[in-house]
Short mmCIF file of C-alpha atoms and ligand atoms in Angstrom, two decimals:
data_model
loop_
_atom_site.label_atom_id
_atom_site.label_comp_id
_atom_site.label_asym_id
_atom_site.label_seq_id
_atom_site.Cartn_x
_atom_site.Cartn_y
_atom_site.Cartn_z
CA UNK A 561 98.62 91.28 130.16
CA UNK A 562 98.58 93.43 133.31
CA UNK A 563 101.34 93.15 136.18
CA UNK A 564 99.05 92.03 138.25
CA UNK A 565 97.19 89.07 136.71
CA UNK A 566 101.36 87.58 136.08
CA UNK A 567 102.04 88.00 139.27
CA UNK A 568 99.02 85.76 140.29
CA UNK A 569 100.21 83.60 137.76
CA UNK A 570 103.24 82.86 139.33
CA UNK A 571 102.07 82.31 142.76
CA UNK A 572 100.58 78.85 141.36
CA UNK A 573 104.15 77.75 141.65
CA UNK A 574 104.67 78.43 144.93
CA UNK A 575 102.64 76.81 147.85
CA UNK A 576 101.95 79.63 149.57
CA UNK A 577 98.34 79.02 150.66
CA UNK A 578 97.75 77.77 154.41
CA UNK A 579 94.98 74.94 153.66
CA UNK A 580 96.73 73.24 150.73
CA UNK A 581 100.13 72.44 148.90
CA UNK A 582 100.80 71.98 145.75
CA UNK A 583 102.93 68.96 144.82
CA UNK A 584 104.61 67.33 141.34
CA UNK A 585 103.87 64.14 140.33
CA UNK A 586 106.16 62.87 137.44
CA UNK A 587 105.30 59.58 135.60
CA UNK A 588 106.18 58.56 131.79
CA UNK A 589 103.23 59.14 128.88
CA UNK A 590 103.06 56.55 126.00
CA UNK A 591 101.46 59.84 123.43
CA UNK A 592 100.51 57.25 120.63
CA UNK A 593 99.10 59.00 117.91
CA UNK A 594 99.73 62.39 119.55
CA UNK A 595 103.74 62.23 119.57
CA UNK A 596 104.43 64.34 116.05
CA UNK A 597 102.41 67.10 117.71
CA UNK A 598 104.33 66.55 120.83
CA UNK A 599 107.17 66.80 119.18
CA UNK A 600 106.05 70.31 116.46
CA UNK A 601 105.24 71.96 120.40
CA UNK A 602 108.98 70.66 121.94
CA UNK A 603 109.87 72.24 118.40
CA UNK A 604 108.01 75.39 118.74
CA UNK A 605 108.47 75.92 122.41
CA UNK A 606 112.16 75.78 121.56
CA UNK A 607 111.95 78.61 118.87
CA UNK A 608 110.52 80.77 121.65
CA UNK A 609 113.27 79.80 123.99
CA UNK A 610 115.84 80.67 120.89
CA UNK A 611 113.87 83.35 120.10
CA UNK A 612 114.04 85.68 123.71
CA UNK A 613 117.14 84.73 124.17
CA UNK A 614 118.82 86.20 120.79
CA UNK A 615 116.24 89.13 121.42
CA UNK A 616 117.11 89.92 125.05
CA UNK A 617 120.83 90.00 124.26
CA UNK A 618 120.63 92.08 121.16
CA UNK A 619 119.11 94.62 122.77
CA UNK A 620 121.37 94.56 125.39
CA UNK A 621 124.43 94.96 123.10
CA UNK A 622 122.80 97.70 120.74
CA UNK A 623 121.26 99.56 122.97
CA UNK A 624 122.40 98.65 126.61
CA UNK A 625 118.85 97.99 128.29
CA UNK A 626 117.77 94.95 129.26
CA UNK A 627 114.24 94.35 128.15
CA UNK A 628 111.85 92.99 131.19
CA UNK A 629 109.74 90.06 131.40
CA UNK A 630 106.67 92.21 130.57
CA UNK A 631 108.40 94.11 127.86
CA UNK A 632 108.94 90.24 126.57
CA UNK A 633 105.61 88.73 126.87
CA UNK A 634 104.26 91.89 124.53
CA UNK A 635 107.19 90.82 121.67
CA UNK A 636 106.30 87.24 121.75
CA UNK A 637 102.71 87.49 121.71
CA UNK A 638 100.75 86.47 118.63
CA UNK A 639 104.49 85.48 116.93
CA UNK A 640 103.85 81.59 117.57
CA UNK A 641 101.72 79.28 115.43
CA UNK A 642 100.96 76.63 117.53
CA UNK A 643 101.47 76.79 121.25
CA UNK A 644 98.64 78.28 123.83
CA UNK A 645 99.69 82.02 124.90
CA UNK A 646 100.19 80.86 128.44
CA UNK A 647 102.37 78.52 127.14
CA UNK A 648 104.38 80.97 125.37
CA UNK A 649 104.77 82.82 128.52
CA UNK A 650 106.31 79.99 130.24
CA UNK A 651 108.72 79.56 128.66
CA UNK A 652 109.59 83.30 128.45
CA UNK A 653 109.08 83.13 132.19
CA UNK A 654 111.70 80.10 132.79
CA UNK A 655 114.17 82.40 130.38
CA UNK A 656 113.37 85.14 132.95
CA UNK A 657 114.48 82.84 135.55
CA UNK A 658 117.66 81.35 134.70
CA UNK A 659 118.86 84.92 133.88
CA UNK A 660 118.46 86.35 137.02
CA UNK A 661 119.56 83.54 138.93
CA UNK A 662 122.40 83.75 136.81
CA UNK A 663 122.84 87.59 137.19
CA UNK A 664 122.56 86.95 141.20
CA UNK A 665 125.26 84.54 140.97
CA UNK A 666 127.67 86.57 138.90
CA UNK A 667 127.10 89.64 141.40
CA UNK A 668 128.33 87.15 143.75
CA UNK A 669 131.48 87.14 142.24
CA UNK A 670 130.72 83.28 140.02
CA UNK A 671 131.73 84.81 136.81
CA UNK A 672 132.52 81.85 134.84
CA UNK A 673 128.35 81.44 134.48
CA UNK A 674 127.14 82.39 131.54
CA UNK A 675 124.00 83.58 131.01
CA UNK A 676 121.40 81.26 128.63
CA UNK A 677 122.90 81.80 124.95
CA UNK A 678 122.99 77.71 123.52
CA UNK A 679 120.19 77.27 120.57
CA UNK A 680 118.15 74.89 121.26
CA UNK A 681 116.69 72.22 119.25
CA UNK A 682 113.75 71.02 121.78
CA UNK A 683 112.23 72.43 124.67
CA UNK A 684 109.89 71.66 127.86
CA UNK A 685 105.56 72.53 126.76
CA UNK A 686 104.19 74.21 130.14
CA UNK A 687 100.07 74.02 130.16
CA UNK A 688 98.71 76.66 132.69
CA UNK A 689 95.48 76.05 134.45
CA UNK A 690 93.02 77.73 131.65
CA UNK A 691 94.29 75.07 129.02
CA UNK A 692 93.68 72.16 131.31
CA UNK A 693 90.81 70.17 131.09
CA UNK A 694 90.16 66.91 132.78
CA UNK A 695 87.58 64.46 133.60
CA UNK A 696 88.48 61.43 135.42
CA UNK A 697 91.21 60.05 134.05
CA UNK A 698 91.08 62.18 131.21
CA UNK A 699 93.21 64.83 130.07
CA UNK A 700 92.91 67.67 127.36
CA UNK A 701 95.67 70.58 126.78
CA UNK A 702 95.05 72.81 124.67
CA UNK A 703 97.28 74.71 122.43
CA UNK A 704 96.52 77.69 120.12
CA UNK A 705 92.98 78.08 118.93
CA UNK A 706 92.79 75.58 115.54
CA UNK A 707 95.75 73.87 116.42
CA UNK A 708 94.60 70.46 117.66
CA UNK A 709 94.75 69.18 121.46
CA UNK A 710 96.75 66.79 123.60
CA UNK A 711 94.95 64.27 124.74
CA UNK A 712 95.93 61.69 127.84
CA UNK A 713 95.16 59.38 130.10
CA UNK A 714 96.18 60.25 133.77
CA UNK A 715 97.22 57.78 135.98
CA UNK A 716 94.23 55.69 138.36
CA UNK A 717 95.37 57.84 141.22
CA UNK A 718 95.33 61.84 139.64
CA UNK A 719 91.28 60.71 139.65
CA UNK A 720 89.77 64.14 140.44
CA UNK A 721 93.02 65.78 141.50
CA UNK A 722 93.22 69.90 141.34
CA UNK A 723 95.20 70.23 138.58
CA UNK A 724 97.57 73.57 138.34
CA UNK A 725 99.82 72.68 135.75
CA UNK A 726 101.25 69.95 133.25
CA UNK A 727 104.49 69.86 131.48
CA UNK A 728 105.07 67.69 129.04
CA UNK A 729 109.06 66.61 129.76
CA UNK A 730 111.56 64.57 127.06
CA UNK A 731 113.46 62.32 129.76
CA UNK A 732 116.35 60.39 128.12
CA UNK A 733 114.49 58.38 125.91
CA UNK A 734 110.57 59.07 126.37
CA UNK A 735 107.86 61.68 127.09
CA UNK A 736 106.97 62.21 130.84
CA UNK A 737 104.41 64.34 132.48
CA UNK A 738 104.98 66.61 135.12
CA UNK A 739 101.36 67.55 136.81
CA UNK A 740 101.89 70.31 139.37
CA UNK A 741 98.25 69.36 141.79
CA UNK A 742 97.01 70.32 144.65
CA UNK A 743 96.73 68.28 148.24
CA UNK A 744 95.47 69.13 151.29
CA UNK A 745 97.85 70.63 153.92
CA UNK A 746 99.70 68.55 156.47
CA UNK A 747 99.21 69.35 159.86
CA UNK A 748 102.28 71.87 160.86
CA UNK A 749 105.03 70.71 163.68
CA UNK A 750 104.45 73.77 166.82
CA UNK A 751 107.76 73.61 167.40
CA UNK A 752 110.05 75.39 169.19
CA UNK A 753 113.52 72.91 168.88
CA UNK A 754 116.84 73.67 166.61
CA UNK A 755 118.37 70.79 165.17
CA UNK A 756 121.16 70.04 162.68
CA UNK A 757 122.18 67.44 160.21
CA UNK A 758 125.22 66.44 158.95
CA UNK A 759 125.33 64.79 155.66
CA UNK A 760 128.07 61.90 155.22
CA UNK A 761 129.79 59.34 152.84
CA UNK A 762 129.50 56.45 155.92
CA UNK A 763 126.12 57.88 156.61
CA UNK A 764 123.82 58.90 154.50
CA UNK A 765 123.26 61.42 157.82
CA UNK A 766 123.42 61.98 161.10
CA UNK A 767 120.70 63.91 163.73
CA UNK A 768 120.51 66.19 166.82
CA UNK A 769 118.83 68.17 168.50
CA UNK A 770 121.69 68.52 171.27
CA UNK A 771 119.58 65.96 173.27
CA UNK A 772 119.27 62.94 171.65
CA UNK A 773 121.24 61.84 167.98
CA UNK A 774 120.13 59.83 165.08
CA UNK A 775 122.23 58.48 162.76
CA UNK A 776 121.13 57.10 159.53
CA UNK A 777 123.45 54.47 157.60
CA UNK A 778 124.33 55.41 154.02
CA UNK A 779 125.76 51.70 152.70
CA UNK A 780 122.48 51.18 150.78
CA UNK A 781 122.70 54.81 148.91
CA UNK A 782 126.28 54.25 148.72
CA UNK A 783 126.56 51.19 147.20
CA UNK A 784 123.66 52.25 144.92
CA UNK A 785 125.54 55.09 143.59
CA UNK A 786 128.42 52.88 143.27
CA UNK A 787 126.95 50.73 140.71
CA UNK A 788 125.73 53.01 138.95
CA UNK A 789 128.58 55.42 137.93
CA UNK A 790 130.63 52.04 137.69
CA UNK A 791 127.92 50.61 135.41
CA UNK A 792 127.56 54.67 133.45
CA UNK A 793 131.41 53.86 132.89
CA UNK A 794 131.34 50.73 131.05
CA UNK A 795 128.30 51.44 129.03
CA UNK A 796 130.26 54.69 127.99
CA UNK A 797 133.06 52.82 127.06
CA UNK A 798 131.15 50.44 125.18
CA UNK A 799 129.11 53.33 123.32
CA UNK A 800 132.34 55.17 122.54
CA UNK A 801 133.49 51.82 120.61
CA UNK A 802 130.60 51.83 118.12
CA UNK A 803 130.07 53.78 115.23
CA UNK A 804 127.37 57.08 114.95
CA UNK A 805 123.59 55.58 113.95
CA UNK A 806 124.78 52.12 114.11
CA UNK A 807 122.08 49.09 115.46
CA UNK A 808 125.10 48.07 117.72
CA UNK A 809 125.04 51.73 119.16
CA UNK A 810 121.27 52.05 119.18
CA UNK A 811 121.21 49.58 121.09
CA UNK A 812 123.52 50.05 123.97
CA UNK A 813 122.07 53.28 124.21
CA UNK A 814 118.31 52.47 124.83
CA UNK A 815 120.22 49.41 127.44
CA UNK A 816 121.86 52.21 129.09
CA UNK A 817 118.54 54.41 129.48
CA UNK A 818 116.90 51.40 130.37
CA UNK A 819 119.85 50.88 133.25
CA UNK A 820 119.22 54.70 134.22
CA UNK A 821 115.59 54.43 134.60
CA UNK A 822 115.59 51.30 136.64
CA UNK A 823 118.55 52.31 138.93
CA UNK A 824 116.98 55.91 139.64
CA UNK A 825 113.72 54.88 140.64
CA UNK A 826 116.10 52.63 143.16
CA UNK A 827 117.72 55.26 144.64
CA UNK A 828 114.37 57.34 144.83
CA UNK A 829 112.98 54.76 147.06
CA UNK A 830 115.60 54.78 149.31
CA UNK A 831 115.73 58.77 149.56
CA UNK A 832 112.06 58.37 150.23
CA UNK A 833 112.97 56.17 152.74
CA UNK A 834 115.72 58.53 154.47
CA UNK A 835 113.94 61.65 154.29
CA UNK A 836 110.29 59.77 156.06
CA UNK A 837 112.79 58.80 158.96
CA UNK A 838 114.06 62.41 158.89
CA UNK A 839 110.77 63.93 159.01
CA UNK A 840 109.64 61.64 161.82
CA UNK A 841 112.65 62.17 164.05
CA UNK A 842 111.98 66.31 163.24
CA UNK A 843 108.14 65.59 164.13
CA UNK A 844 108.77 63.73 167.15
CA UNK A 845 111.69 65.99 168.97
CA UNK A 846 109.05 68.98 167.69
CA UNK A 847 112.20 70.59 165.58
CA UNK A 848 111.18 74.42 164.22
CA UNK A 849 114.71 74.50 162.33
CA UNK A 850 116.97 72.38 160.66
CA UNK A 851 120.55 73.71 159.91
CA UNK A 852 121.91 71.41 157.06
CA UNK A 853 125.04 70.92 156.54
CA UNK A 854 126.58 71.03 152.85
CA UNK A 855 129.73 69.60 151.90
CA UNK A 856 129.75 71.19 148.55
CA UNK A 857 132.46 73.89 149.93
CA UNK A 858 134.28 71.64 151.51
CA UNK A 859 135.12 68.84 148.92
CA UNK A 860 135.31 70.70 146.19
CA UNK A 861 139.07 71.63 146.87
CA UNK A 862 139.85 67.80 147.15
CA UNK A 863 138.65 67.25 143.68
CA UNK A 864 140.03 68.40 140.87
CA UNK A 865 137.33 67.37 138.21
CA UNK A 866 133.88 68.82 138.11
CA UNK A 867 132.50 66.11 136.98
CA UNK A 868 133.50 62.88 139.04
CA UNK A 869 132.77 65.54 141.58
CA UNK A 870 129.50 66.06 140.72
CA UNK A 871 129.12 62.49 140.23
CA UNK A 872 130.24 61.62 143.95
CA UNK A 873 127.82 64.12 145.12
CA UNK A 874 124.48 64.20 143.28
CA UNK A 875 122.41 61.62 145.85
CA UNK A 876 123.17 63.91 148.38
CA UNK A 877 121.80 67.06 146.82
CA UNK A 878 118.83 65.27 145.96
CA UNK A 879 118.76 63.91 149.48
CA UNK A 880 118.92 67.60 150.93
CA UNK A 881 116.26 68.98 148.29
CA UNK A 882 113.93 66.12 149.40
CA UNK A 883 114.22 66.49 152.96
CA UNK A 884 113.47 70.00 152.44
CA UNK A 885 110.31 69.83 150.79
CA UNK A 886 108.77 67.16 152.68
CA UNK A 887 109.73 69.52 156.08
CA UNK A 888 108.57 72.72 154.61
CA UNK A 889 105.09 71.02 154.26
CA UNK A 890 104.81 70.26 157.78
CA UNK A 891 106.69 73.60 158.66
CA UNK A 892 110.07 73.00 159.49
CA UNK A 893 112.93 75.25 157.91
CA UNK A 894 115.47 74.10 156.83
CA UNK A 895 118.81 75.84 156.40
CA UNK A 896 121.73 75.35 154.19
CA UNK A 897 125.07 75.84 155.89
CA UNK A 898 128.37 75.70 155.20
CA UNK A 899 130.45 73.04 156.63
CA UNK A 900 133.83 74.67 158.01
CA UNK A 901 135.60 72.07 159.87
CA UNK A 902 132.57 71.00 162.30
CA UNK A 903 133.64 67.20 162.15
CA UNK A 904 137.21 67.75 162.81
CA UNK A 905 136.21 70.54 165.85
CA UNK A 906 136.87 68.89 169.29
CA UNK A 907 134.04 69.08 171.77
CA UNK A 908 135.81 69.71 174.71
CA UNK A 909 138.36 71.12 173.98
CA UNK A 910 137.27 73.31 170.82
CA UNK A 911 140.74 72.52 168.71
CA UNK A 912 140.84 71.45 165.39
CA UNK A 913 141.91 67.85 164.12
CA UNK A 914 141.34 66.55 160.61
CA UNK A 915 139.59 63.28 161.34
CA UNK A 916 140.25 59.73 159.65
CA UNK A 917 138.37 57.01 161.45
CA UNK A 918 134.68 56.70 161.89
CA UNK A 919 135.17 57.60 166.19
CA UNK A 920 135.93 61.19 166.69
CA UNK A 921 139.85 61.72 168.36
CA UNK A 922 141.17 64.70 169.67
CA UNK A 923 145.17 65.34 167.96
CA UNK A 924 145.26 67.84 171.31
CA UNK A 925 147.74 66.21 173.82
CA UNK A 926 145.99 67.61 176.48
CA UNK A 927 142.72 66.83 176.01
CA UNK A 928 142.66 63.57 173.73
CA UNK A 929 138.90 63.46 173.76
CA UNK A 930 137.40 60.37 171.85
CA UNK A 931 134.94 57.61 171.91
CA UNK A 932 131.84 59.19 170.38
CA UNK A 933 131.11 58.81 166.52
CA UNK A 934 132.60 61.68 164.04
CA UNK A 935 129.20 62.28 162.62
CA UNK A 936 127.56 63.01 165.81
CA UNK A 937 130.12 65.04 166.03
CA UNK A 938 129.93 66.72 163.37
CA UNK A 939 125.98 67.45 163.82
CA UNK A 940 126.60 68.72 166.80
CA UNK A 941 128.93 71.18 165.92
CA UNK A 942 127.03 72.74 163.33
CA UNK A 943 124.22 72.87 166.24
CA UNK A 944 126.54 74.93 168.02
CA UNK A 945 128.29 76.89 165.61
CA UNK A 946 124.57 78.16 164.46
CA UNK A 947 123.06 78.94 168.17
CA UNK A 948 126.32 80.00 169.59
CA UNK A 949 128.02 81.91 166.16
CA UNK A 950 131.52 79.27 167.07
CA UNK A 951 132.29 76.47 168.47
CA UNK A 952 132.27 76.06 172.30
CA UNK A 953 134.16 74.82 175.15
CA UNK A 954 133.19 71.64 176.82
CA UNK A 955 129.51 71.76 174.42
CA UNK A 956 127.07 68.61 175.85
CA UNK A 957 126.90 66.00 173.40
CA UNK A 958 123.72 63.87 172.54
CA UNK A 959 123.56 61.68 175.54
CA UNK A 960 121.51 58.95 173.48
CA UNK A 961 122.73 58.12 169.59
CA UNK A 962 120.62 55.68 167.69
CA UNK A 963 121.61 54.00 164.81
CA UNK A 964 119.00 53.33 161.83
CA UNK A 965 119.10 51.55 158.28
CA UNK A 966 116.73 52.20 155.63
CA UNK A 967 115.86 49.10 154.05
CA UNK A 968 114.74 48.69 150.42
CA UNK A 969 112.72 45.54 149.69
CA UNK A 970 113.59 43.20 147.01
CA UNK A 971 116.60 45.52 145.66
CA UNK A 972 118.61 42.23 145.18
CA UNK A 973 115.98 40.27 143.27
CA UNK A 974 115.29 43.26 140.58
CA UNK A 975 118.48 44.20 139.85
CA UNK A 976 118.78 40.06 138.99
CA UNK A 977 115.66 40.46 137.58
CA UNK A 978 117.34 43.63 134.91
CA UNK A 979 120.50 41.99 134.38
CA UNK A 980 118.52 38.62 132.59
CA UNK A 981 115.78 40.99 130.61
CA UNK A 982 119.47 43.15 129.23
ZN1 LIG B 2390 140.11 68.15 172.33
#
């Protein structure tokens, strides 16, 4: 295949066009009769996964070349029995990608990444736009020519939709689709405002523009997360009790996907919910650019463990990544920035003091600035750290702050509703 015709491949992942965006929409599949076919393509797409990877690093150690993406799609074509070519190339493409985000980071200096090298068992089917077909609500993909097809029902609302892609994805303990279509453009923000956010543990974040502050309360998401790494814990516990293949194991383990399911679709709701009030506050005060601020740096010397860290942390990744998308549709940038003491940074008197309470106070005898909350605070002084390159003198705080809550209707009644059905 020609340079060329890849490279427009790959732009169908990337909303680039000016009169429409492409969006995901992920739902779970019941495949009925089609799920040992499903499974043969998981199967086979893994082989090709397996199959580039032991290739490109072979040739790497023999020889000391690494073979390109191009030089890859020529190996792997024709070798496959069942998946469509495009297909093929997908996955060589997503190899392709995890390498060299992977090589970036390790120029950076992250050695301890490794580069892909686990065998794998089962892998993600990508259908590109030529093996799509669909009428209505139904769907055809099409694999290699004499291999049979998928066939699906889409979901009432995909009626008609543009359809660029479909993956077909093994989430915990079922099939979902991931349909990559295509929606009209939102009408950009003309915006000339900078703004920053500062995400927090009290709240879930907090606003400004330098003007006017917003803070958003993060008890809901909180508490959310709460349950469920406290609930993760005992089913673990419970799971590690029983023995391998047992009905007692079995099922726990489809109660604890079951648990999973239900309390992620909670917290997407209520990210939904957070990001629509950022994106309104960013429309309103006609923001061009959002500096974000990201913890990651900054906690990750107070915990020891990657893990609990990363499961302290993960709603407000998800948060960021979802704010992000929904302002790059109306075109608003958004910027990731390292937090380096911005919440502890006095505003009047630009000295440092680690904070404790939820009202900013100045540890500077002198000065002893307080009364305004430490997360307005904190927004504000990545507002100024990012205009001004540090932090200023006597910097003009948000003379207005309001305080929202997302709300969430009828958590209380469904989780009730889970706990009798478990
Ligand atoms: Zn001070």
């Amino acid at each position: 295949m020609s340079k060329l015709k890849k490279n427009a491949n790959k732009k169908i992942g990337a909303p680039g066009n000016e009169k429409s965006n492409l969006l995901v929409e992920k739902f779970p599949v019941d495949l009925g009769i089609f799920e040992p076919l499903a499974r043969e393509l998981q199967r086979e797409a893994a082989r090709v996964w397996n199959t580039v990877c032991s290739v490109h690093r072979t040739l790497y150690i023999r020889n000391h070349v690494w073979l390109n993406e191009a030089g890859m799609d020529d190996f792997v074509k024709g070798k496959f029995d069942l998946l469509h070519s495009q297909s093929v190339q997908a996955v060589v493409s997503t190899y392709y990608e995890a390498w060299e985000r992977t090589r970036e980071l390790r120029e950076k200096g992250h050695t301890d990444w490794r580069y892909p090298y686990r065998k794998k068992y089962f892998f993600t089917v990508t259908w590109k736009r030529s093996a799509i077909k669909h009428r209505g609500t139904y769907l055809r993909l099409s694999n290699k020519r004499g291999v049979k097809s998928l066939e699906l029902e889409l979901p009432e609302h995909l009626k008609g939709a543009v359809i660029h892609q479909v993956q077909l994805v093994w989430h915990r303990n079922g099939y979902w689709l991931h349909v990559t279509v295509e929606k009209p453009a939102l009408p950009e923000v003309q915006g000339d405002v900078y703004a920053a956010a500062d995400p927090g543990e009290v709240h879930a974040l907090a606003l400004t523009d330098g003007e006017e502050a917003l803070v958003i309360s993060g008890r809901l998401l909180r508490s959310l997360a709460r349950l469920r790494n406290k609930e993760l814990r005992k089913f673990q516990r419970a799971i590690s009790r029983t023995k391998k293949g047992s009905r007692r194991r079995k099922k726990l383990l489809a109660a604890k996907y079951k648990f999973l399911n239900w309390i992620e679709r909670q917290m997407e709701h209520i990210l939904h919910a957070i990001s629509a009030i950022v994106v309104r506050w960013c429309e309103k005060r006609k923001v061009k650019k959002l500096f974000y601020g990201d913890p990651s740096g900054v906690r990750e010397k107070d915990c020891g463990r990657k893990y609990n860290q990363r499961m302290s942390q993960w709603p407000f990744g998800w948060l960021r990544k979802l704010v992000e998308y929904k302002l790059k549709l109306r075109g608003i940038a958004v910027e990731k920035k390292e937090e380096h003491g911005t919440s502890g940074t006095c505003p009047k008197c630009a000295g440092y003091t680690k904070q404790s309470g939820r009202v900013y106070k100045c540890g500077n005898k002198d000065c002893g600035f307080t009364g305004v909350h430490r997360d307005v605070v904190g927004a504000s002084g990545i507002l100024d750290v990012n205009l001004n390159g540090e932090f200023t003198k006597d910097r003009k705080l948000p003379g207005e702050v309001i305080y929202v809550r997302p709300v969430l209707r009828k958590v209380k009644q469904r989780r009730k509703k889970h706990k009798t059905a478990a």
